[in-house]
mmCIF file with all atom_site columns, C-alpha atoms and ligand atoms in Angstrom:
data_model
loop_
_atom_site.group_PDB
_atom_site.id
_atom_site.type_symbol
_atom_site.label_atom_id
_atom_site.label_alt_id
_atom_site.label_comp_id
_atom_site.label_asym_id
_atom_site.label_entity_id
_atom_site.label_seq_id
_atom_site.pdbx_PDB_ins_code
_atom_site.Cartn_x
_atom_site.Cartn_y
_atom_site.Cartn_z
_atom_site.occupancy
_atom_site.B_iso_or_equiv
_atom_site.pdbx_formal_charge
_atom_site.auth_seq_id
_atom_site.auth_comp_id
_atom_site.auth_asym_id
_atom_site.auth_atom_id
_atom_site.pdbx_PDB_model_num
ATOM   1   C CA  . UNK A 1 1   ? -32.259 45.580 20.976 1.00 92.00 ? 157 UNK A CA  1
ATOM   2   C CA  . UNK A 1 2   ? -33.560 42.274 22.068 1.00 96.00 ? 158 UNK A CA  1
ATOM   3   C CA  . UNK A 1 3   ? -32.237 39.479 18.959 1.00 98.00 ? 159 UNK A CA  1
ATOM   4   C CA  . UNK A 1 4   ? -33.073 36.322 19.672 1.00 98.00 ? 160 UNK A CA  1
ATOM   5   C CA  . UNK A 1 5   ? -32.372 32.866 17.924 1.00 98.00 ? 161 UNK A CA  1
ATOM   6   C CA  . UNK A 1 6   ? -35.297 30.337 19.043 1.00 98.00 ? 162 UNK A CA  1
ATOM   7   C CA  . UNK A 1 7   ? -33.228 27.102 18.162 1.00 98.00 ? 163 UNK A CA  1
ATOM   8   C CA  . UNK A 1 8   ? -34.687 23.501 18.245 1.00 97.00 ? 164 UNK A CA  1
ATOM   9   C CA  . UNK A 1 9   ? -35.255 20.449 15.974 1.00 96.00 ? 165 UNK A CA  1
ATOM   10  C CA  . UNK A 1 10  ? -38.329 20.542 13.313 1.00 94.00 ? 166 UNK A CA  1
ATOM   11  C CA  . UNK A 1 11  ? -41.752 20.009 15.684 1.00 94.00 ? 167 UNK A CA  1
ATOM   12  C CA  . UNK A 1 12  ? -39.674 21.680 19.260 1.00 96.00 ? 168 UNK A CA  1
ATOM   13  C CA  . UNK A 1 13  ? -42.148 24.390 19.495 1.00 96.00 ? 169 UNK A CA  1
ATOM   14  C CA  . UNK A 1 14  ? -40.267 27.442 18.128 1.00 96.00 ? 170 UNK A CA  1
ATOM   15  C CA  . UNK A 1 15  ? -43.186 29.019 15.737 1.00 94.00 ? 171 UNK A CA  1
ATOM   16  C CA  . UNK A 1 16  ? -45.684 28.467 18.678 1.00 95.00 ? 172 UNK A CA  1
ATOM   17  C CA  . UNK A 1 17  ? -43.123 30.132 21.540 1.00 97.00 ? 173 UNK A CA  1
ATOM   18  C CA  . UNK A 1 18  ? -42.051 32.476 18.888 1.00 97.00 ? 174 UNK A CA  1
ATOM   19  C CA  . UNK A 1 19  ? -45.503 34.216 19.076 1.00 96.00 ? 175 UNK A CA  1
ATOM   20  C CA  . UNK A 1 20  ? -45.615 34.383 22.599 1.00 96.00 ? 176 UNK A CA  1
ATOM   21  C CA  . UNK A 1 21  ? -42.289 36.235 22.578 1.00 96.00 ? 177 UNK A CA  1
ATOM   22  C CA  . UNK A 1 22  ? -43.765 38.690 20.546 1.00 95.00 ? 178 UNK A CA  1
ATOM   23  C CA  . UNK A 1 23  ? -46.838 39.646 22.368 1.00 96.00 ? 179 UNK A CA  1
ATOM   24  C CA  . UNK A 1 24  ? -44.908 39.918 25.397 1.00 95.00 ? 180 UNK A CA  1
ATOM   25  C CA  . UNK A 1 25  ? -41.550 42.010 23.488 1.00 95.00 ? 181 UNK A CA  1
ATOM   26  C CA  . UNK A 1 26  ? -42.915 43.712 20.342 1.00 96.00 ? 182 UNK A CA  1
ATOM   27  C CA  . UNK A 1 27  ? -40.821 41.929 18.281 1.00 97.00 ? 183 UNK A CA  1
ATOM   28  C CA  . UNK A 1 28  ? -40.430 41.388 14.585 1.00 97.00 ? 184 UNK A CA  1
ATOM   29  C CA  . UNK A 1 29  ? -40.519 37.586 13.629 1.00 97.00 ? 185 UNK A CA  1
ATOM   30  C CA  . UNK A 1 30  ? -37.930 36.198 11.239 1.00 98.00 ? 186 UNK A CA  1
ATOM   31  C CA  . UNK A 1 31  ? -38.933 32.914 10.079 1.00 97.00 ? 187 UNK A CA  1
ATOM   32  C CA  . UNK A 1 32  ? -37.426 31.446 6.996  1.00 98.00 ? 188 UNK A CA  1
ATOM   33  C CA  . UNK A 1 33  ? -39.996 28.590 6.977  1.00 97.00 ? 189 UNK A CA  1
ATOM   34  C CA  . UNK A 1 34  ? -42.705 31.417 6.989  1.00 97.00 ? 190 UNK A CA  1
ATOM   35  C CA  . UNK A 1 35  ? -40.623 33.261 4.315  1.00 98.00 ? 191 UNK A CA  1
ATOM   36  C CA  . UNK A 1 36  ? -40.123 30.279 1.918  1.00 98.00 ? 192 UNK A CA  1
ATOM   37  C CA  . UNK A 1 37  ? -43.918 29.353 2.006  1.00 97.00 ? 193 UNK A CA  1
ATOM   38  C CA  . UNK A 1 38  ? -45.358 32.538 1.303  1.00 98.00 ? 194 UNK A CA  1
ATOM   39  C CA  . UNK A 1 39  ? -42.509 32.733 -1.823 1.00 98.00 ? 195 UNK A CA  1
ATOM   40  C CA  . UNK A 1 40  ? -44.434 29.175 -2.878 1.00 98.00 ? 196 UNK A CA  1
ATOM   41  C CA  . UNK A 1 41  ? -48.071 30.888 -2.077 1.00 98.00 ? 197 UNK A CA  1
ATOM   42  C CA  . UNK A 1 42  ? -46.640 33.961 -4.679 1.00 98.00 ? 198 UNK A CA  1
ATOM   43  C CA  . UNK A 1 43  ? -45.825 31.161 -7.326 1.00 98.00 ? 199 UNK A CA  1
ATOM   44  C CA  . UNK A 1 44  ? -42.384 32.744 -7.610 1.00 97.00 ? 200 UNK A CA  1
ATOM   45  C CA  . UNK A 1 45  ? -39.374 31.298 -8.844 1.00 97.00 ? 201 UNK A CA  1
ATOM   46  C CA  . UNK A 1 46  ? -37.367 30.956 -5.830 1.00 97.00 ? 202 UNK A CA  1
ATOM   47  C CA  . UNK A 1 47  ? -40.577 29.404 -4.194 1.00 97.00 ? 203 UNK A CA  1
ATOM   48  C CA  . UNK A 1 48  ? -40.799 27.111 -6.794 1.00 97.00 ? 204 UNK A CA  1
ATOM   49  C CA  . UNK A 1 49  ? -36.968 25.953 -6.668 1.00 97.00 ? 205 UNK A CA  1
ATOM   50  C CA  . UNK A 1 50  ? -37.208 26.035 -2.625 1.00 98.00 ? 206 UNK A CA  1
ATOM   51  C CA  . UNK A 1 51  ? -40.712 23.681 -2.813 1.00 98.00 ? 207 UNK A CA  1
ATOM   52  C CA  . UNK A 1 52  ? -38.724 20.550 -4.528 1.00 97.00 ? 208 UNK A CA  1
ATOM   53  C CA  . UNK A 1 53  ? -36.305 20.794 -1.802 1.00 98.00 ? 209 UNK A CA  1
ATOM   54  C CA  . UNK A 1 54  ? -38.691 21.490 0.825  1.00 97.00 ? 210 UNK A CA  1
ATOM   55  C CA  . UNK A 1 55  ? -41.013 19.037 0.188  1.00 96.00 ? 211 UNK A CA  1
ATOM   56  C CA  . UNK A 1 56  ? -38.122 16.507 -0.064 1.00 97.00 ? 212 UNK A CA  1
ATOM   57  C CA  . UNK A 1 57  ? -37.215 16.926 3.552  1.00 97.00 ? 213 UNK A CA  1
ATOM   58  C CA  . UNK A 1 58  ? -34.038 19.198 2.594  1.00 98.00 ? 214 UNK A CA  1
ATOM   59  C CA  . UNK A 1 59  ? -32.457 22.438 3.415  1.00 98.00 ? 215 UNK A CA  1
ATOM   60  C CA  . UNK A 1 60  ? -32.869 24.933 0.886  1.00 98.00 ? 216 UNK A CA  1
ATOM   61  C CA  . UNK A 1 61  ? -29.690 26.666 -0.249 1.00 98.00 ? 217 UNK A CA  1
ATOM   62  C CA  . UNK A 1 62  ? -27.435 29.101 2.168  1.00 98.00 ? 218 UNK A CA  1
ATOM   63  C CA  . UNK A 1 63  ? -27.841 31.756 0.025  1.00 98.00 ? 219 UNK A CA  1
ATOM   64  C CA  . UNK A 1 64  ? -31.268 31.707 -0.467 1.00 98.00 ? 220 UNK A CA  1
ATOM   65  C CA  . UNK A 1 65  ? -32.504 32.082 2.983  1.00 98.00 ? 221 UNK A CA  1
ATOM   66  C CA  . UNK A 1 66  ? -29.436 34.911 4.055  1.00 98.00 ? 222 UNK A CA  1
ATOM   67  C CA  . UNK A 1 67  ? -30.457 37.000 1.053  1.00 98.00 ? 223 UNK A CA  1
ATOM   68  C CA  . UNK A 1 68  ? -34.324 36.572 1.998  1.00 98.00 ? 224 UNK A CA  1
ATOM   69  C CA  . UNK A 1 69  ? -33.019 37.497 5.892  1.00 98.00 ? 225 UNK A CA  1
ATOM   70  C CA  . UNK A 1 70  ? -30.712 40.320 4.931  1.00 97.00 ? 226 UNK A CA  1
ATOM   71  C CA  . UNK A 1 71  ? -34.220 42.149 3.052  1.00 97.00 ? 227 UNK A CA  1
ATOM   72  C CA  . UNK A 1 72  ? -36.287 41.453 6.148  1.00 97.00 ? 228 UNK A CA  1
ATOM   73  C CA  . UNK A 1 73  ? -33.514 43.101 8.357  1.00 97.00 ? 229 UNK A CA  1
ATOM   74  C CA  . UNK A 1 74  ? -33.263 45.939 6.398  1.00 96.00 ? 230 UNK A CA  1
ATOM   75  C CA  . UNK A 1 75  ? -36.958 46.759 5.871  1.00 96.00 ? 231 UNK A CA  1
ATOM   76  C CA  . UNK A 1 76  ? -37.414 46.581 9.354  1.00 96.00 ? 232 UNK A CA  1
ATOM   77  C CA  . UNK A 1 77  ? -34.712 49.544 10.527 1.00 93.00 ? 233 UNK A CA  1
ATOM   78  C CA  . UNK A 1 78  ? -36.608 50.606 13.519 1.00 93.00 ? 234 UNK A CA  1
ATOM   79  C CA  . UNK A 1 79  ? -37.627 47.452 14.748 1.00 95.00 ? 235 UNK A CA  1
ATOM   80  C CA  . UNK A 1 80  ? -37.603 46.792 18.793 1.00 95.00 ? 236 UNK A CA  1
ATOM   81  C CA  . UNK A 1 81  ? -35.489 43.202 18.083 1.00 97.00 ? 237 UNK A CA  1
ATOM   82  C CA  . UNK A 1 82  ? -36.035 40.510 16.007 1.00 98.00 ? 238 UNK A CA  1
ATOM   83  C CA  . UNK A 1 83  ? -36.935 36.396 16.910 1.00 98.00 ? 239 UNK A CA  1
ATOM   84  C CA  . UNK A 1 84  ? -34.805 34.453 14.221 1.00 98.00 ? 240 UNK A CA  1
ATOM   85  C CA  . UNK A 1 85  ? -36.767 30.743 13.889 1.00 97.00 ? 241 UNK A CA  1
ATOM   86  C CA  . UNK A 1 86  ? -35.671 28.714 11.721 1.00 97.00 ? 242 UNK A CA  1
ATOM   87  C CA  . UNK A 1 87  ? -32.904 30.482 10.980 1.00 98.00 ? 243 UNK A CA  1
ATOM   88  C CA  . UNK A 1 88  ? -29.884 30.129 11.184 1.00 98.00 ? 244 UNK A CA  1
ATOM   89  C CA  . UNK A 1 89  ? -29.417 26.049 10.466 1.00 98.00 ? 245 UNK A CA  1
ATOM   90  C CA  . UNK A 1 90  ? -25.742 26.001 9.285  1.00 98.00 ? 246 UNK A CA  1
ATOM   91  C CA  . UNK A 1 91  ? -22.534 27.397 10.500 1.00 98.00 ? 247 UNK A CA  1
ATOM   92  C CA  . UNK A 1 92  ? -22.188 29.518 7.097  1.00 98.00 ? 248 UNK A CA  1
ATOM   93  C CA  . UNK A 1 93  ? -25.727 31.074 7.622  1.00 98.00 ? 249 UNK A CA  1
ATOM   94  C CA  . UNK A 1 94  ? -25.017 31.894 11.284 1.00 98.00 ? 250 UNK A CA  1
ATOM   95  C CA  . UNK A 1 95  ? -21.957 33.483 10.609 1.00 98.00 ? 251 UNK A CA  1
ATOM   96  C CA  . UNK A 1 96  ? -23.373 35.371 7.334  1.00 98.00 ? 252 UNK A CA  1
ATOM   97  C CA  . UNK A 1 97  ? -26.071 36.733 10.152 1.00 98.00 ? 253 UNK A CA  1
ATOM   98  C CA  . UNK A 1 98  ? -23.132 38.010 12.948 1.00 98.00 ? 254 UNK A CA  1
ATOM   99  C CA  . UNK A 1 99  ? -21.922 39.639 9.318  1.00 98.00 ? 255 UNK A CA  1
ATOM   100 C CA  . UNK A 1 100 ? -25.207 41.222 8.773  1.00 97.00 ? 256 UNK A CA  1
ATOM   101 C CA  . UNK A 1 101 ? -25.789 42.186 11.983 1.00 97.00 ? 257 UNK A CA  1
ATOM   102 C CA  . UNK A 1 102 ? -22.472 43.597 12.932 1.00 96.00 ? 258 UNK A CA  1
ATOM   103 C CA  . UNK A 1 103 ? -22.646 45.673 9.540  1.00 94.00 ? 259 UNK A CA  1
ATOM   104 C CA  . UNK A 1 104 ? -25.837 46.885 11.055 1.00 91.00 ? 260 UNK A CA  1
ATOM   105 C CA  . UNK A 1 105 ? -23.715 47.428 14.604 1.00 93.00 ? 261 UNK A CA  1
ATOM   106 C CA  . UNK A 1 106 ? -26.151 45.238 16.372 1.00 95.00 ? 262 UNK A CA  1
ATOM   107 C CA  . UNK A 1 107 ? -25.913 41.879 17.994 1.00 97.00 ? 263 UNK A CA  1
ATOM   108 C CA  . UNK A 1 108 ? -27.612 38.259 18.734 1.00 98.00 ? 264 UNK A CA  1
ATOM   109 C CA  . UNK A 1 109 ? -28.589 38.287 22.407 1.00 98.00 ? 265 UNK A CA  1
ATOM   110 C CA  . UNK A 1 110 ? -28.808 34.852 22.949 1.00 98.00 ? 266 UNK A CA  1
ATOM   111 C CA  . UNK A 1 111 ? -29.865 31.546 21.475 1.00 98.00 ? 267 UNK A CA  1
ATOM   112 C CA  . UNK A 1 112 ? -32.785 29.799 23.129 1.00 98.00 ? 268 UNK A CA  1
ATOM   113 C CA  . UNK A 1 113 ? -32.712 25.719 22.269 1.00 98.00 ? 269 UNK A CA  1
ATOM   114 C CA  . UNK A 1 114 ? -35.998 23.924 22.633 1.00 98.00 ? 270 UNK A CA  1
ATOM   115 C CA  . UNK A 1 115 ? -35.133 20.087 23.913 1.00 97.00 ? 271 UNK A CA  1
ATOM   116 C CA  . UNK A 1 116 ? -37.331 17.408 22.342 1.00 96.00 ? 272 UNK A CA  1
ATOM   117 C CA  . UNK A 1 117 ? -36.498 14.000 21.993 1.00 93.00 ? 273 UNK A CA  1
ATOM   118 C CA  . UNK A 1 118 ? -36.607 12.231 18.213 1.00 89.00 ? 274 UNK A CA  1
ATOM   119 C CA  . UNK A 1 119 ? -39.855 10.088 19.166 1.00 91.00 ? 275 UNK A CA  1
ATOM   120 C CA  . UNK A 1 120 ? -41.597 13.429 20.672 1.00 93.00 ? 276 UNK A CA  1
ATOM   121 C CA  . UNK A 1 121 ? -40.582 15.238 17.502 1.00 93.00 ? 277 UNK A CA  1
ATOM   122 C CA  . UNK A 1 122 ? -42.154 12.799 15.410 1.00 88.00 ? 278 UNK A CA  1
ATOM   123 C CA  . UNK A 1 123 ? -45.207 12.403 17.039 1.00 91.00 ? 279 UNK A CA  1
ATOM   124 C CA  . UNK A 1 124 ? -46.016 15.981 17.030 1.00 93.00 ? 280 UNK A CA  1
ATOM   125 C CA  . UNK A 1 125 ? -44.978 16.585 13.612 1.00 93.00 ? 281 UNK A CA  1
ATOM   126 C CA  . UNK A 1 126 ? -46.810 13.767 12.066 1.00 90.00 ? 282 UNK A CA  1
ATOM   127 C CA  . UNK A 1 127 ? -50.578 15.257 14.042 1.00 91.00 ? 283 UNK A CA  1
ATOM   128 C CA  . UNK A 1 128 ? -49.405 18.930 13.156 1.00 91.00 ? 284 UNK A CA  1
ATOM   129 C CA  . UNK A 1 129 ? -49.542 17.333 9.400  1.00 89.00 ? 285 UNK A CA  1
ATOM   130 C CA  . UNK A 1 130 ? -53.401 16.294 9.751  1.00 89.00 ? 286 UNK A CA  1
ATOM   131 C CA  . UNK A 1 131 ? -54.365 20.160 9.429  1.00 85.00 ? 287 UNK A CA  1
ATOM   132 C CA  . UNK A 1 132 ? -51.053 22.490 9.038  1.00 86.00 ? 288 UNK A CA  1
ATOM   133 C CA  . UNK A 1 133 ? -51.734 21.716 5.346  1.00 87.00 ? 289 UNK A CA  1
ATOM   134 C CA  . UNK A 1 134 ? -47.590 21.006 5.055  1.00 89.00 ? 290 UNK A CA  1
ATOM   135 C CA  . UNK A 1 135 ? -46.643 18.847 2.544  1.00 89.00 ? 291 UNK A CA  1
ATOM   136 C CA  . UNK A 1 136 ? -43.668 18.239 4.614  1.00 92.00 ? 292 UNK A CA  1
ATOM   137 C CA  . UNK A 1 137 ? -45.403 17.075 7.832  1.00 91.00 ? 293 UNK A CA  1
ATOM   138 C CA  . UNK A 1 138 ? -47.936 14.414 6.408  1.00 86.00 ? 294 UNK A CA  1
ATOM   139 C CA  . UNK A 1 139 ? -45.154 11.902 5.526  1.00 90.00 ? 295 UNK A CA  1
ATOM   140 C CA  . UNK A 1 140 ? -43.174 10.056 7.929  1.00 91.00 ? 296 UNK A CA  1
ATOM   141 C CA  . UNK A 1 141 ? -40.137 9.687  5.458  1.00 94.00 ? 297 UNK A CA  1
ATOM   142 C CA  . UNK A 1 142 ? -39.712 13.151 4.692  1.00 94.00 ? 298 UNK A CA  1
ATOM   143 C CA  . UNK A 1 143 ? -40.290 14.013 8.892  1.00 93.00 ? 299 UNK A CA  1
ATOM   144 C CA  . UNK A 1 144 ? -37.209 11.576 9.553  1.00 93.00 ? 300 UNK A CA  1
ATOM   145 C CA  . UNK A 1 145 ? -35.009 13.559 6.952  1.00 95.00 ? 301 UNK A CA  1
ATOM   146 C CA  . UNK A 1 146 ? -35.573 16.429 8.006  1.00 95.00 ? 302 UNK A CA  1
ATOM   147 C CA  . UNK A 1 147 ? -34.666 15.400 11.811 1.00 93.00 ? 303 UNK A CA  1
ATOM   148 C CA  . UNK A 1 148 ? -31.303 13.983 10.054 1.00 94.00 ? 304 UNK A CA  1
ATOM   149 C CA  . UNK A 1 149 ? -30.963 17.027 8.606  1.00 96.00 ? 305 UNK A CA  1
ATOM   150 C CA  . UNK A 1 150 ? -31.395 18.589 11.628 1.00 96.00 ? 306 UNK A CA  1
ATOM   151 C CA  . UNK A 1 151 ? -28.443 16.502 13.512 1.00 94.00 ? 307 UNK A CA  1
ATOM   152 C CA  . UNK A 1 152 ? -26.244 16.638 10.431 1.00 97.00 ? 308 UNK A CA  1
ATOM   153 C CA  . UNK A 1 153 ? -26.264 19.985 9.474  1.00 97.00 ? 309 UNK A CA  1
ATOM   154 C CA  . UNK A 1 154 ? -28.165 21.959 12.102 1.00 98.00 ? 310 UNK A CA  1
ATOM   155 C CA  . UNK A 1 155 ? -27.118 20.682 15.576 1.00 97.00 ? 311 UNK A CA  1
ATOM   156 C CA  . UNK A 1 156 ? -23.170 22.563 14.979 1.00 98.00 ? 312 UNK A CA  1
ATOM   157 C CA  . UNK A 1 157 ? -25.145 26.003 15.089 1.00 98.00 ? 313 UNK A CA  1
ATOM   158 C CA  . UNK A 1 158 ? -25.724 25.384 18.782 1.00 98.00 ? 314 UNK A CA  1
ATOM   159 C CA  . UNK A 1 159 ? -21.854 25.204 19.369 1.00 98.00 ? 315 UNK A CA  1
ATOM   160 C CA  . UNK A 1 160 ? -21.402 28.530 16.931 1.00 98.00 ? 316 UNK A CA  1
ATOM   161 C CA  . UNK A 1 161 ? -23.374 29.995 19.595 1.00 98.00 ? 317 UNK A CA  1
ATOM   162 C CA  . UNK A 1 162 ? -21.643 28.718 23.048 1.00 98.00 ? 318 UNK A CA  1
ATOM   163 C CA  . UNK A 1 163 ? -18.537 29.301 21.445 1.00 98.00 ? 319 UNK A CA  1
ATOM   164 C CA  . UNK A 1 164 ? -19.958 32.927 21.954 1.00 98.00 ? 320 UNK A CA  1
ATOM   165 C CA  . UNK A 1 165 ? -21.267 32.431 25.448 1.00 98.00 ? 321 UNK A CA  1
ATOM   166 C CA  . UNK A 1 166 ? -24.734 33.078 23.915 1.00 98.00 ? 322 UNK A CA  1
ATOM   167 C CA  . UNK A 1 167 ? -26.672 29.468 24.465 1.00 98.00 ? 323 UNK A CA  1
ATOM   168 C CA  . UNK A 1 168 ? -29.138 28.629 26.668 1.00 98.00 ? 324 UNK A CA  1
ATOM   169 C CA  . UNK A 1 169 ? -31.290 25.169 26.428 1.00 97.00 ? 325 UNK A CA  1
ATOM   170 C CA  . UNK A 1 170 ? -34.564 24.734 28.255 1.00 98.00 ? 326 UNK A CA  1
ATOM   171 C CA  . UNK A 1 171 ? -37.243 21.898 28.733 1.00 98.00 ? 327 UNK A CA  1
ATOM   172 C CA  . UNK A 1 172 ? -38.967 21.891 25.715 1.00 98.00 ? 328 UNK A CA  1
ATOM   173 C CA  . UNK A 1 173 ? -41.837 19.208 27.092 1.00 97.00 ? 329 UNK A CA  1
ATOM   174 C CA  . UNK A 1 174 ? -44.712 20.515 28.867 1.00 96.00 ? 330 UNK A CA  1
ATOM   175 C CA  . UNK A 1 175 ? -47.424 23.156 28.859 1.00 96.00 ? 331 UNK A CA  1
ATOM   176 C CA  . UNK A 1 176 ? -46.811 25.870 26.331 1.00 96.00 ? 332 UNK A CA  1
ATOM   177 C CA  . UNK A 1 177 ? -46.940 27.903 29.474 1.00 97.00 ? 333 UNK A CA  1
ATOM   178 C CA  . UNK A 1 178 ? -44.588 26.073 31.464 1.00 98.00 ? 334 UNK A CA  1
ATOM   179 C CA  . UNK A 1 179 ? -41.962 26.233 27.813 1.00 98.00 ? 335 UNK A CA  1
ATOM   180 C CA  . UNK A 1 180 ? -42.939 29.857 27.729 1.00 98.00 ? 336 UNK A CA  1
ATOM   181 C CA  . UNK A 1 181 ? -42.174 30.440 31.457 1.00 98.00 ? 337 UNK A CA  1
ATOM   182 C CA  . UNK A 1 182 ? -38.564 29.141 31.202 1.00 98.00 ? 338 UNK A CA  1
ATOM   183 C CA  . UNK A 1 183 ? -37.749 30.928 28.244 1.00 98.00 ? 339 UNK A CA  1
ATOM   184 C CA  . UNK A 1 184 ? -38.733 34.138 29.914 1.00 97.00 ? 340 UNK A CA  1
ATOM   185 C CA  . UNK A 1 185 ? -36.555 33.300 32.538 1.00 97.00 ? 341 UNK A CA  1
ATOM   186 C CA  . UNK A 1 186 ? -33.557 33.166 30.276 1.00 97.00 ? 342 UNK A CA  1
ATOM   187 C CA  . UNK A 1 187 ? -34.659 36.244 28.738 1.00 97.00 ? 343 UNK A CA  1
ATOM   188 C CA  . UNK A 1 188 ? -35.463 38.227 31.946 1.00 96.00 ? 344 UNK A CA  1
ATOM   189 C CA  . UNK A 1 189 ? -31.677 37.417 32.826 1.00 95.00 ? 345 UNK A CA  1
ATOM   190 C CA  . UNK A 1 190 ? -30.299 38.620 29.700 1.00 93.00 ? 346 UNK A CA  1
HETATM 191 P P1  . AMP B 2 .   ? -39.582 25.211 8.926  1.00 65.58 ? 554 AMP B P1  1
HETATM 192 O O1  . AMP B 2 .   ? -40.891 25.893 8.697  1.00 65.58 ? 554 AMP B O1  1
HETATM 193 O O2  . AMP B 2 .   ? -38.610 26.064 9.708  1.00 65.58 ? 554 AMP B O2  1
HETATM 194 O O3  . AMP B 2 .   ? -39.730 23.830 9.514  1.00 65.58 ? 554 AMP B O3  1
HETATM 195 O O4  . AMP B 2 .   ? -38.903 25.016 7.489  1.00 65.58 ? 554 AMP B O4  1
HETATM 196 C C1  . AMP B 2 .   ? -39.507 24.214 6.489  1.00 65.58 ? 554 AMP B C1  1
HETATM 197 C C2  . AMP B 2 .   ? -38.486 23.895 5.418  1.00 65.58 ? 554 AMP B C2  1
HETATM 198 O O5  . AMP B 2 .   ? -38.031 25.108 4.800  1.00 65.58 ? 554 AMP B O5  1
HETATM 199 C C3  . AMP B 2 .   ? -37.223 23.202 5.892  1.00 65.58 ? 554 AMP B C3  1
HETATM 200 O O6  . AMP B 2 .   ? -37.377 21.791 5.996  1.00 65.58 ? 554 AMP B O6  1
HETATM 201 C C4  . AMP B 2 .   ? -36.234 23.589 4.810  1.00 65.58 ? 554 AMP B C4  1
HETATM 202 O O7  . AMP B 2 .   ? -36.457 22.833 3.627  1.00 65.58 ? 554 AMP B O7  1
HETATM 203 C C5  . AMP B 2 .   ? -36.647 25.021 4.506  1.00 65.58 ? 554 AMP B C5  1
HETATM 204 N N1  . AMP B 2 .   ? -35.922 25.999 5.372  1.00 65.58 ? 554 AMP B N1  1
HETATM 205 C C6  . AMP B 2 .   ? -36.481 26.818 6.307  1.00 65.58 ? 554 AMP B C6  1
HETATM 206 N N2  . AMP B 2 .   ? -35.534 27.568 6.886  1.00 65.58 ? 554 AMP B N2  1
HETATM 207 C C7  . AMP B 2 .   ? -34.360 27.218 6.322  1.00 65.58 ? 554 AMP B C7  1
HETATM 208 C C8  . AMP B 2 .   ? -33.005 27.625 6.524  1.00 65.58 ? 554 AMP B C8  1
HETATM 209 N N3  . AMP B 2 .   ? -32.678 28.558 7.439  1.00 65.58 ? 554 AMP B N3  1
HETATM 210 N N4  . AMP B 2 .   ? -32.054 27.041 5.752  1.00 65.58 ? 554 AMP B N4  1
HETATM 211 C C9  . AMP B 2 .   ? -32.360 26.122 4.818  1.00 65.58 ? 554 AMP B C9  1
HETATM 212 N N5  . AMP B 2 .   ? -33.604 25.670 4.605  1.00 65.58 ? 554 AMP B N5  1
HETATM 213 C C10 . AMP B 2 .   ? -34.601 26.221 5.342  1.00 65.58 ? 554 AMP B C10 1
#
């Protein structure tokens, strides 16, 4: 099984490269983001709770997002590998996945880091808000918290993974094509 963790700060590029890792692999895509909005689409209670936080530039509760993970993991039994984006953003989620996963006897392969500097980040975000339709991309505030949220809370993931021997960082500036070609390099190797 090919598992892969597409890690990066909010606006790096994972949803776009996670797509391209699927046409090429098969793969299921895991993305919490993805997850959470469609629970706000449904009008659901969770959705609702997560959409105050969301909107506020904030993570939404550990336990939310493993217990939406651990369903999507085991609805999808025969599944080629899965791209986590998103997912995991704090130490407790990442080792609740391992947890899952080993359960499961299956394994991250490795975690792919987009690099994209704070200014990058916000430029992109803030013209991805002019038509993604996110609340949480058309305001500058909430864009900045959730890039602190990303250093404060997110950013220790990365050593959760090395830790393991499992990290990889490429150039996350460029051509989609050129991003996509280096993380296929990493992935090739693997
Ligand atoms: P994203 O689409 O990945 O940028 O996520 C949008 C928002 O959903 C984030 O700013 C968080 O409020 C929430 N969210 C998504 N994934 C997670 C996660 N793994 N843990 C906590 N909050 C999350």
């Amino acid at each position: 099984m090919l598992n892969l963790v597409l890690f990066g700060p909010p606006g790096a590029g994972k949803g776009t490269q996670s797509h391209k890792l699927i046409e090429k692999y098969g793969l299921i895509h895991l993305s919490t983001g993805d997850l959470l909005r469609s629970e706000i689409a449904q009008g659901t209670a969770l959705g609702l709770e997560a959409k105050k936080l969301m909107d506020d530039g904030k993570l939404v509760p550990d336990e939310v997002v493993i217990g939406m993970i651990s369903h999507k993991l085991d609805t999808n039994r025969d599944a080629k590998g899965f791209i986590f984006d998103g997912f995991p953003r704090t130490v407790a989620q990442a080792e609740a996945l391992d947890a899952l996963l080993e359960s499961k006897n299956v394994h991250i392969s490795s975690m792919i880091a987009l690099e994209v500097d704070d200014e990058e980040l916000e430029r992109r975000l803030l013209l991805r808000g002019r038509d993604s339709g996110r609340p949480d991309d058309a305001n500058p505030d909430v864009i900045r918290k959730r890039i602190k949220e990303y250093n404060d809370k997110t950013t220790p993931v990365a050593t959760f993974y090395k830790n393991q021997n499992k990290f990889t960082s490429v150039n996350g500036i460029g051509s989609k094509e050129e991003i996509f070609d280096s993380i296929e390099a990493v992935t090739e190797a693997l």
